[in-house]
Short mmCIF file of C-alpha atoms in Angstrom, two decimals:
data_model
loop_
_atom_site.label_atom_id
_atom_site.label_comp_id
_atom_site.label_asym_id
_atom_site.label_seq_id
_atom_site.Cartn_x
_atom_site.Cartn_y
_atom_site.Cartn_z
CA UNK N 294 36.59 48.75 121.27
CA UNK N 295 39.17 50.01 123.77
CA UNK N 296 39.42 52.48 126.65
CA UNK N 297 41.05 52.99 130.09
CA UNK N 298 40.02 53.52 133.70
CA UNK N 299 42.39 54.38 136.60
CA UNK N 300 43.79 51.57 138.76
CA UNK N 301 46.31 51.08 141.59
CA UNK N 302 49.21 48.62 141.97
CA UNK N 303 50.89 49.26 145.32
CA UNK N 304 54.27 47.75 144.41
CA UNK N 305 54.54 49.85 141.25
CA UNK N 306 53.45 52.99 143.08
CA UNK N 307 56.06 52.32 145.77
CA UNK N 308 58.83 51.79 143.22
CA UNK N 309 58.02 55.07 141.52
CA UNK N 310 57.88 56.95 144.82
CA UNK N 311 61.27 55.54 145.89
CA UNK N 312 62.88 56.51 142.57
CA UNK N 313 61.42 60.00 142.81
CA UNK N 314 62.79 60.43 146.35
CA UNK N 315 66.27 59.28 145.31
CA UNK N 316 66.24 61.64 142.37
CA UNK N 317 65.07 64.44 144.64
CA UNK N 318 61.97 65.40 142.72
CA UNK N 319 58.23 64.84 142.83
CA UNK N 320 56.85 61.75 141.09
CA UNK N 321 55.32 62.86 137.76
CA UNK N 322 51.53 62.84 137.88
CA UNK N 323 51.25 61.78 134.24
CA UNK N 324 52.61 58.29 134.88
CA UNK N 325 49.21 56.77 135.37
CA UNK N 326 48.32 53.18 136.20
CA UNK N 327 45.24 52.02 134.33
CA UNK N 328 43.02 49.08 133.62
CA UNK N 329 42.52 48.85 129.87
CA UNK N 330 39.35 47.26 128.56
CA UNK N 331 39.39 45.72 125.09
CA UNK N 332 36.20 44.23 123.68
CA UNK N 333 36.45 42.29 120.42
CA UNK N 334 33.24 41.54 118.54
CA UNK N 335 33.46 38.11 116.93
CA UNK N 336 30.23 37.72 114.98
CA UNK N 337 27.55 37.47 117.66
CA UNK N 338 30.12 36.88 120.44
CA UNK N 339 32.18 39.27 122.56
CA UNK N 340 35.67 38.63 123.91
CA UNK N 341 36.35 40.92 126.88
CA UNK N 342 39.99 41.48 127.82
CA UNK N 343 41.45 43.46 130.74
CA UNK N 344 45.03 44.66 131.27
CA UNK N 345 46.17 46.51 134.41
CA UNK N 346 49.50 48.31 134.57
CA UNK N 347 51.43 51.37 133.40
CA UNK N 348 50.52 50.84 129.74
CA UNK N 349 47.51 52.58 128.23
CA UNK N 350 44.78 51.10 126.03
CA UNK N 351 46.62 51.76 122.75
CA UNK N 352 49.73 49.89 123.85
CA UNK N 353 47.66 47.00 125.19
CA UNK N 354 45.66 46.86 121.97
CA UNK N 355 48.94 46.60 120.08
CA UNK N 356 49.83 43.54 122.20
CA UNK N 357 46.53 41.89 121.28
CA UNK N 358 46.69 42.73 117.57
CA UNK N 359 50.25 41.37 117.36
CA UNK N 360 48.61 37.92 117.53
CA UNK N 361 46.05 38.69 114.81
CA UNK N 362 46.37 36.63 111.63
CA UNK N 363 48.21 38.65 108.98
CA UNK N 364 45.78 37.50 106.28
CA UNK N 365 42.88 39.28 107.97
CA UNK N 366 41.92 42.79 106.94
CA UNK N 367 42.56 45.64 109.36
CA UNK N 368 39.88 45.69 112.07
CA UNK N 369 37.66 48.64 112.96
CA UNK N 370 38.90 50.27 116.16
CA UNK N 371 36.31 52.19 118.22
CA UNK N 372 37.57 54.57 120.92
CA UNK N 373 37.48 58.21 121.92
CA UNK N 374 40.07 60.62 120.53
CA UNK N 375 42.63 60.40 123.36
CA UNK N 376 46.11 59.72 121.99
CA UNK N 377 46.60 56.98 124.60
CA UNK N 378 43.87 54.90 122.94
CA UNK N 379 45.67 54.87 119.59
CA UNK N 380 49.33 54.83 120.61
CA UNK N 381 50.92 51.60 119.39
CA UNK N 382 52.35 49.78 116.41
CA UNK N 383 49.20 48.49 114.72
CA UNK N 384 46.93 49.19 111.77
CA UNK N 385 43.21 49.74 112.24
CA UNK N 386 40.30 51.55 110.63
CA UNK N 387 39.69 54.28 113.17
CA UNK N 388 36.19 55.10 114.41
CA UNK N 389 35.50 57.61 117.17
CA UNK N 390 32.71 57.62 119.73
CA UNK N 391 29.78 59.91 118.94
CA UNK N 392 28.47 59.53 122.49
CA UNK N 393 31.77 60.99 123.76
CA UNK N 394 31.35 64.02 121.49
CA UNK N 395 27.69 64.39 122.47
CA UNK N 396 28.64 64.36 126.16
CA UNK N 397 30.66 67.55 125.66
CA UNK N 398 27.47 69.38 124.64
CA UNK N 399 25.43 67.87 127.46
CA UNK N 400 27.99 69.18 129.96
CA UNK N 401 27.61 72.79 128.77
CA UNK N 402 23.91 72.72 127.85
CA UNK N 403 22.93 74.80 130.87
CA UNK N 404 25.07 77.70 129.64
CA UNK N 405 24.35 77.31 125.91
CA UNK N 406 20.86 75.74 125.78
CA UNK N 407 19.80 76.52 122.19
CA UNK N 408 22.91 75.41 120.23
CA UNK N 409 23.46 72.38 122.48
CA UNK N 410 19.83 71.33 122.01
CA UNK N 411 20.29 71.52 118.24
CA UNK N 412 23.29 69.15 118.35
CA UNK N 413 21.70 66.77 120.87
CA UNK N 414 18.42 66.57 118.91
CA UNK N 415 20.30 65.88 115.66
CA UNK N 416 22.28 63.06 117.26
CA UNK N 417 19.08 61.71 118.84
CA UNK N 418 17.63 61.29 115.34
CA UNK N 419 20.81 59.49 114.29
CA UNK N 420 20.40 57.03 117.16
CA UNK N 421 16.73 56.52 116.27
CA UNK N 422 17.86 55.57 112.77
CA UNK N 423 20.37 53.11 114.18
CA UNK N 424 17.76 51.65 116.55
CA UNK N 425 15.51 51.07 113.52
CA UNK N 426 18.32 49.06 111.90
CA UNK N 427 18.66 46.91 115.02
CA UNK N 428 14.91 46.37 115.34
CA UNK N 429 14.77 45.17 111.73
CA UNK N 430 17.83 42.96 112.32
CA UNK N 431 19.55 44.45 109.26
CA UNK N 432 22.83 43.10 107.96
CA UNK N 433 25.90 45.34 108.10
CA UNK N 434 25.45 46.29 104.43
CA UNK N 435 21.71 46.96 104.82
CA UNK N 436 22.47 49.15 107.85
CA UNK N 437 25.08 51.06 105.83
CA UNK N 438 22.59 51.66 103.00
CA UNK N 439 19.92 52.79 105.47
CA UNK N 440 22.24 55.26 107.16
CA UNK N 441 23.40 56.60 103.80
CA UNK N 442 19.77 57.21 102.85
CA UNK N 443 18.51 58.53 106.20
CA UNK N 444 21.50 59.78 108.22
CA UNK N 445 24.00 61.15 105.68
CA UNK N 446 21.96 64.31 105.02
CA UNK N 447 21.34 64.78 108.73
CA UNK N 448 25.05 64.59 109.53
CA UNK N 449 25.98 66.84 106.59
CA UNK N 450 23.60 69.55 107.81
CA UNK N 451 24.96 69.22 111.34
CA UNK N 452 28.55 69.49 110.12
CA UNK N 453 27.73 72.60 108.08
CA UNK N 454 25.90 74.18 111.01
CA UNK N 455 28.81 73.57 113.39
CA UNK N 456 31.29 74.93 110.87
CA UNK N 457 29.26 78.12 110.39
CA UNK N 458 29.04 78.68 114.15
CA UNK N 459 32.82 79.03 114.28
CA UNK N 460 33.49 80.46 110.82
CA UNK N 461 30.88 83.22 111.22
CA UNK N 462 32.06 83.92 114.79
CA UNK N 463 28.71 83.00 116.33
CA UNK N 464 30.64 81.13 119.03
CA UNK N 465 33.89 81.99 120.78
CA UNK N 466 36.30 79.17 119.73
CA UNK N 467 37.91 78.85 123.15
CA UNK N 468 34.75 78.80 125.23
CA UNK N 469 33.28 75.49 126.38
CA UNK N 470 30.81 75.35 123.48
CA UNK N 471 33.52 76.31 120.99
CA UNK N 472 35.74 73.51 122.28
CA UNK N 473 32.88 71.00 121.90
CA UNK N 474 32.31 72.17 118.31
CA UNK N 475 36.00 72.04 117.46
CA UNK N 476 36.27 68.50 118.86
CA UNK N 477 33.46 67.29 116.61
CA UNK N 478 34.79 69.05 113.51
CA UNK N 479 38.37 67.91 114.07
CA UNK N 480 37.40 64.25 114.36
CA UNK N 481 34.49 64.26 111.89
CA UNK N 482 35.83 61.55 109.51
CA UNK N 483 36.32 59.08 112.39
CA UNK N 484 32.98 60.07 113.97
CA UNK N 485 31.12 59.30 110.72
CA UNK N 486 32.84 56.06 109.71
CA UNK N 487 29.42 54.35 109.95
CA UNK N 488 28.48 56.17 106.71
CA UNK N 489 31.37 54.55 104.80
CA UNK N 490 32.22 51.15 106.33
CA UNK N 491 29.71 48.31 106.93
CA UNK N 492 29.40 47.46 110.62
CA UNK N 493 31.16 50.56 111.96
CA UNK N 494 29.70 51.36 115.41
CA UNK N 495 28.36 54.72 116.56
CA UNK N 496 29.88 54.69 120.03
CA UNK N 497 32.12 52.94 122.51
CA UNK N 498 29.38 52.07 125.00
CA UNK N 499 30.22 48.35 124.85
CA UNK N 500 33.71 48.99 126.21
CA UNK N 501 32.50 51.48 128.81
CA UNK N 502 30.07 48.87 130.10
CA UNK N 503 32.89 46.34 130.28
CA UNK N 504 35.07 48.76 132.23
CA UNK N 505 32.31 49.11 134.82
CA UNK N 506 33.28 45.57 135.86
CA UNK N 507 36.82 46.78 136.58
CA UNK N 508 35.49 49.91 138.31
CA UNK N 509 33.27 47.80 140.57
CA UNK N 510 36.26 45.59 141.42
CA UNK N 511 38.36 48.68 142.15
CA UNK N 512 35.73 50.05 144.52
CA UNK N 513 35.58 46.75 146.40
CA UNK N 514 39.28 45.85 146.58
CA UNK N 515 40.83 49.34 146.21
CA UNK N 516 44.12 48.08 144.68
CA UNK N 517 46.36 45.22 143.60
CA UNK N 518 49.42 44.50 145.73
CA UNK N 519 51.74 43.53 142.84
CA UNK N 520 51.97 43.41 139.08
CA UNK N 521 51.61 39.64 139.21
CA UNK N 522 48.44 39.96 141.25
CA UNK N 523 47.06 42.42 138.70
CA UNK N 524 47.88 40.00 135.87
CA UNK N 525 46.06 37.13 137.59
CA UNK N 526 43.09 39.37 138.35
CA UNK N 527 42.94 40.52 134.73
CA UNK N 528 42.96 36.94 133.45
CA UNK N 529 40.09 35.93 135.69
CA UNK N 530 38.08 39.06 134.90
CA UNK N 531 38.62 38.47 131.17
CA UNK N 532 37.47 34.86 131.37
CA UNK N 533 34.54 35.44 133.75
CA UNK N 534 33.02 38.40 131.94
CA UNK N 535 33.54 36.88 128.49
CA UNK N 536 31.63 33.85 129.77
CA UNK N 537 28.86 36.05 131.13
CA UNK N 538 28.57 37.89 127.81
CA UNK N 539 27.75 34.65 125.96
CA UNK N 540 25.71 32.92 128.67
CA UNK N 541 28.37 30.38 129.69
CA UNK N 542 28.89 29.37 133.31
CA UNK N 543 32.33 30.76 134.30
CA UNK N 544 32.98 28.13 136.98
CA UNK N 545 32.07 25.23 134.67
CA UNK N 546 34.20 26.71 131.91
CA UNK N 547 37.28 27.13 134.10
CA UNK N 548 36.78 23.63 135.43
CA UNK N 549 36.61 22.22 131.88
CA UNK N 550 39.82 24.01 130.90
CA UNK N 551 41.67 22.43 133.84
CA UNK N 552 40.27 18.96 133.26
CA UNK N 553 41.17 19.02 129.54
CA UNK N 554 44.32 21.16 129.64
CA UNK N 555 46.18 19.06 127.04
CA UNK N 556 43.34 19.23 124.52
CA UNK N 557 42.98 22.97 125.15
CA UNK N 558 46.66 23.56 124.41
CA UNK N 559 46.47 21.56 121.17
CA UNK N 560 43.32 23.27 119.81
CA UNK N 561 42.45 26.40 121.84
CA UNK N 562 40.00 27.62 119.18
CA UNK N 563 37.70 24.72 120.11
CA UNK N 564 37.69 25.72 123.78
CA UNK N 565 36.27 29.22 123.76
CA UNK N 566 33.45 30.09 126.18
CA UNK N 567 30.79 29.89 123.46
CA UNK N 568 31.86 26.58 121.88
CA UNK N 569 33.71 24.56 124.51
CA UNK N 570 30.70 22.35 125.32
CA UNK N 571 30.94 20.80 121.85
CA UNK N 572 34.60 19.93 122.49
CA UNK N 573 33.83 17.99 125.68
CA UNK N 574 33.84 14.17 125.42
CA UNK N 575 30.42 13.25 124.07
CA UNK N 576 29.76 16.85 122.90
CA UNK N 577 27.22 19.28 124.35
#
């Protein structure tokens, strides 16, 4: 799961402003500074990583996946359809966020109540089906079979309905509703990966919740002074919130890493937030 939220690094902003003034032109607005959130699901555990700087989520994901064991199969990547989330030299199985597509209909529901209600109600049934899978604690394959039996027809009917709205000129393609329909149709294969691949998620809510940590920090501190400060802040946020996600005490974990730094360097896989207690002298 990966996505971005805006951030500020004063030193980088100052460098860009100085270069723009020397060149005699306005600093381009597209050169954003962002905090990228990357959440990796490792069985029942979550690793939460944060990267703040001029690179977007796709480039930062490429940095992470460069360390992935080559023998492993390509991972499922969940994100919205922004190019910045997928830009990078890596191979993934792409899945797009249904909640992001749904939001486009919610935003225009006041102006197009009937068609938006049809889409929202259809997706609500999809989420009820997925909630049933979670309540029954189904395996990834059982969930896939359940969705194929109970959600495939629902999504097929929705796809056909959306296609007819545009093909039969029931909706102006360039209006807000038409744009929402075209977004869904354009990205339909990635939006419905859960019907083909075991374990494929429906949405990117996990990453959006993780980024709320960075947003809260941004509201409190406003900015980082330097790139180095942003790097240190990202490391601590990554460690602290990964610990929180698995019920580990962040302070105790950081303390253990410092006290056993040599052992950590030799076997880092034994010193993750969810298993480090067993690596301590005498075990957990």
